[in-house]
Short mmCIF file of C-alpha atoms in Angstrom, two decimals:
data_model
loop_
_atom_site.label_atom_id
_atom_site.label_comp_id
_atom_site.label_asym_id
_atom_site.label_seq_id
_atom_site.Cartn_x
_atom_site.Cartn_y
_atom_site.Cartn_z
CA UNK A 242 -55.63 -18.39 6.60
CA UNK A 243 -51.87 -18.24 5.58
CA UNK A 244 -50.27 -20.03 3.05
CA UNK A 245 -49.01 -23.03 3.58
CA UNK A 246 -44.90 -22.93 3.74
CA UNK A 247 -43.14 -24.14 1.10
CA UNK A 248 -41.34 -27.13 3.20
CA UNK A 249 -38.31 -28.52 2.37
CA UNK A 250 -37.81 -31.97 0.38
CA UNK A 251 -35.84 -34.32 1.65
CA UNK A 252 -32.79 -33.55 -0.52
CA UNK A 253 -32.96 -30.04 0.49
CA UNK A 254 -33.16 -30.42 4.28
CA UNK A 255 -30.58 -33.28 3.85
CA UNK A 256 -28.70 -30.52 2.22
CA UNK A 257 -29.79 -27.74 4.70
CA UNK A 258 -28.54 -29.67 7.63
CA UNK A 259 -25.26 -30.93 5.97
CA UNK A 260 -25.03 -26.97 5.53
CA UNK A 261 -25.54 -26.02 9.10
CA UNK A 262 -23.32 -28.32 9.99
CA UNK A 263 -20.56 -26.88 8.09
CA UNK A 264 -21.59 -23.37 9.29
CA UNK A 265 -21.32 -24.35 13.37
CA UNK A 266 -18.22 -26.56 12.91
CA UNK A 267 -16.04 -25.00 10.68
CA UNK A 268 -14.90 -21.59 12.76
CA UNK A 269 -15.34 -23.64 15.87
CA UNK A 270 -12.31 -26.12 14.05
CA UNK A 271 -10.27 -23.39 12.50
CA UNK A 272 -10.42 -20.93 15.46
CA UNK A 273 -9.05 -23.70 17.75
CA UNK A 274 -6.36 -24.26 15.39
CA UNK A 275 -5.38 -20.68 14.72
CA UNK A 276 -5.42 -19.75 18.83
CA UNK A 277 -3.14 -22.98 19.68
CA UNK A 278 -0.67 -22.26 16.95
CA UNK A 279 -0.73 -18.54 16.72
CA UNK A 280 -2.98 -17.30 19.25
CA UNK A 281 -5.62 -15.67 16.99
CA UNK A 282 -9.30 -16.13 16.12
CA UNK A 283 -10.08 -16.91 12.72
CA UNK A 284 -11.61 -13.14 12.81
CA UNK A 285 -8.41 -11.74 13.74
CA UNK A 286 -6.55 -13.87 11.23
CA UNK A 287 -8.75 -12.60 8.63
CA UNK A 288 -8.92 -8.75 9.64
CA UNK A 289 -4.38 -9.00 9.55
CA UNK A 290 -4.50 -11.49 6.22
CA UNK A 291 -6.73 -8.58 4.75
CA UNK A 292 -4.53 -6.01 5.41
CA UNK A 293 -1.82 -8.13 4.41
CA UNK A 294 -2.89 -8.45 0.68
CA UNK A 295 -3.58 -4.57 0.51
CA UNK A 296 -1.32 -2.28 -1.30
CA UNK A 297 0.34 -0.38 1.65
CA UNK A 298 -0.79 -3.07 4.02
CA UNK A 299 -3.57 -0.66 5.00
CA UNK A 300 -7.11 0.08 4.39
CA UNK A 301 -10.32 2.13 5.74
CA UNK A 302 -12.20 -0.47 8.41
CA UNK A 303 -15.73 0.30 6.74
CA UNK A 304 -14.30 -1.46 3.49
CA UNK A 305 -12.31 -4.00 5.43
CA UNK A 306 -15.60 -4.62 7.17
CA UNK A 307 -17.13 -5.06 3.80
CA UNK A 308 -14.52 -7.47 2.40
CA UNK A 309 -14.60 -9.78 5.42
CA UNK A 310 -18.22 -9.67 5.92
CA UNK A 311 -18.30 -7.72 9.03
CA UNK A 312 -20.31 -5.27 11.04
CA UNK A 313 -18.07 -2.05 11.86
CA UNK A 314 -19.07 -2.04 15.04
CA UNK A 315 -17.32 -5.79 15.30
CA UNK A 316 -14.65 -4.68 13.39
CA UNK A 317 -13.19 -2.02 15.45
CA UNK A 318 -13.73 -4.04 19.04
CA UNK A 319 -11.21 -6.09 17.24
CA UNK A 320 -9.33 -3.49 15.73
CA UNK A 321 -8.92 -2.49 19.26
CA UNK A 322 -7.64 -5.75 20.60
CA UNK A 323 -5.59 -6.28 17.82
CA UNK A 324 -4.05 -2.87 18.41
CA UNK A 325 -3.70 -3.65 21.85
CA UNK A 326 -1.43 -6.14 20.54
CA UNK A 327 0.43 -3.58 18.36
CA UNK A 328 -0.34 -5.98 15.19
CA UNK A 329 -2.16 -2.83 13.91
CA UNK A 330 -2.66 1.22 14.35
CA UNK A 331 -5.57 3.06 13.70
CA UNK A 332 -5.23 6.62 11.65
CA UNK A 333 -7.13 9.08 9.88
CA UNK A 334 -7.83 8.48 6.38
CA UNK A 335 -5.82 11.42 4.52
CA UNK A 336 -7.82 11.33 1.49
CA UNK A 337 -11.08 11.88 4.02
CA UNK A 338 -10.15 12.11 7.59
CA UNK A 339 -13.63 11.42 8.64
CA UNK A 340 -12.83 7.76 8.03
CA UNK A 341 -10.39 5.71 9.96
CA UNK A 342 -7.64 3.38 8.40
CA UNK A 343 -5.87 0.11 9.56
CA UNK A 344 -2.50 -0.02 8.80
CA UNK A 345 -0.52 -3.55 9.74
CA UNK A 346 2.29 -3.00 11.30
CA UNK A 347 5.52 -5.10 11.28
CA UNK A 348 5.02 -7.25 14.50
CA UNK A 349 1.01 -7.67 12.69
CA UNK A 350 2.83 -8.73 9.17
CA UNK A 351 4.86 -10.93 11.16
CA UNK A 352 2.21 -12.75 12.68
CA UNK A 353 0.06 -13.37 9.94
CA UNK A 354 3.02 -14.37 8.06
CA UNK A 355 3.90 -17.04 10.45
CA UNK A 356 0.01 -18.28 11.12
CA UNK A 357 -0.47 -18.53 7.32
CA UNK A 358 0.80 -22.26 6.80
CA UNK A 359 -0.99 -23.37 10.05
CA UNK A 360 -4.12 -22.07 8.96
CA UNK A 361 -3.99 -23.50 5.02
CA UNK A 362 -2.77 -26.87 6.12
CA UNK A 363 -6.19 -26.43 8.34
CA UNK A 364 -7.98 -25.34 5.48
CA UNK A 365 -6.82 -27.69 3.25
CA UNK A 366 -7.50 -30.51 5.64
CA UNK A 367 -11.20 -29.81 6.86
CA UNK A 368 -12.02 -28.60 3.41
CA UNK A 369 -10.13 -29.02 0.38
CA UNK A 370 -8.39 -31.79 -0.09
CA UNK A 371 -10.15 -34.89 -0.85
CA UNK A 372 -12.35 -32.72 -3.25
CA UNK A 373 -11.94 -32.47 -7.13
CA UNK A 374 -11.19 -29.46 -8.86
CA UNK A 375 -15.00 -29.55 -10.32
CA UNK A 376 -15.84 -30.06 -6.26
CA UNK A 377 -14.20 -26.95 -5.48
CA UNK A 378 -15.51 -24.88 -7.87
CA UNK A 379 -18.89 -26.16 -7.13
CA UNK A 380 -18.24 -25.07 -3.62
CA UNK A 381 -16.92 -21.92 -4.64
CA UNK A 382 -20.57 -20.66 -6.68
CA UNK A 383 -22.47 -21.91 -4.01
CA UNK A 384 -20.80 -19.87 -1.35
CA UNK A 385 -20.45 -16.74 -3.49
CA UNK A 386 -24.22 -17.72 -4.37
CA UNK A 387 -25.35 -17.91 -0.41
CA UNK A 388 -23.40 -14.53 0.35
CA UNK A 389 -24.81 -12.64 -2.45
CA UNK A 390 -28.67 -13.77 -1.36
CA UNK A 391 -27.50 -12.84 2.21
CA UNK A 392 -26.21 -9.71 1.17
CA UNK A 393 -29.23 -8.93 -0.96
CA UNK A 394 -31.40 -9.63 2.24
CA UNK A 395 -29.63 -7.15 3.93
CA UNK A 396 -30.14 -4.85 1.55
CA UNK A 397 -33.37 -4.58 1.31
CA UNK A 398 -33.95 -4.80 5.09
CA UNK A 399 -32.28 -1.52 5.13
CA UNK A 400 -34.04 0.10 2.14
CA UNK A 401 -37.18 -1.33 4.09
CA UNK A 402 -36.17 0.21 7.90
#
């Protein structure tokens, strides 16, 4: 017979669902508000803000995929699009041509630039303000916490498959 599952408390589902919540809603919120001001997603806002922060405004997509938490495969149907939209250009790598590169280009710069306030007044009003600073920082760990257990997941699925 199996074991029994360790069910939830009431705290923790209380927590769980206030947590799944958050995780439907909040894109759903700050997509809407990033494609009526700027006409982005919040992926594509976060794909050109990445490259925005880079040194040479560029950077290979399998470590852009990392630092937004992206499959490549994702990444470059985006990529595409975005490119598409000339707000960025693929290129080879020319430390390692076997990888690809985004590189933001002007129009791309110009567009983030100008969705940035929109999308931190958003951020700020679904999720920061009205918290303390201990609040914040509270929701900081736990987020870094959750990713790092996701991430570890995935890690070991692949070691496993």
């Amino acid at each position: 017979m199996p074991d029994e599952p360790r069910w939830l408390t009431d705290c923790e589902r209380d927590a769980w669902i206030a947590l799944a919540k958050l995780v439907f809603n909040l894109p759903g919120a700050l997509d809407a508000q990033l494609l009526r001001d700027s006409r982005l997603t919040l992926f594509d806002y976060f794909v050109l803000s990445n490259l925005s922060m880079t040194p040479g405004r560029t950077q290979r997509l399998s470590d852009l995929a990392g630092h937004i938490g992206s499959s490549l495969s994702r990444l470059s149907n985006v990529v595409k699009r975005l490119e598409q939209r000339d707000l960025l250009r693929r290129e080879p790598d020319p430390e390692n041509p076997r990888y690809t590169r985004a590189v933001l280009t002007d129009a791309g710069w110009d567009v983030v630039v100008a969705a940035a306030p929109g999308h931190v007044a958003a951020v700020r009003r679904y999720v920061i303000d009205g918290l303390t600073e201990q609040q914040v920082n509270v929701l900081r760990d736990i987020a870094c916490h959750v990713t790092q257990q996701i991430d570890k997941a995935a890690e070991e699925g692949t070691r496993r498959g």
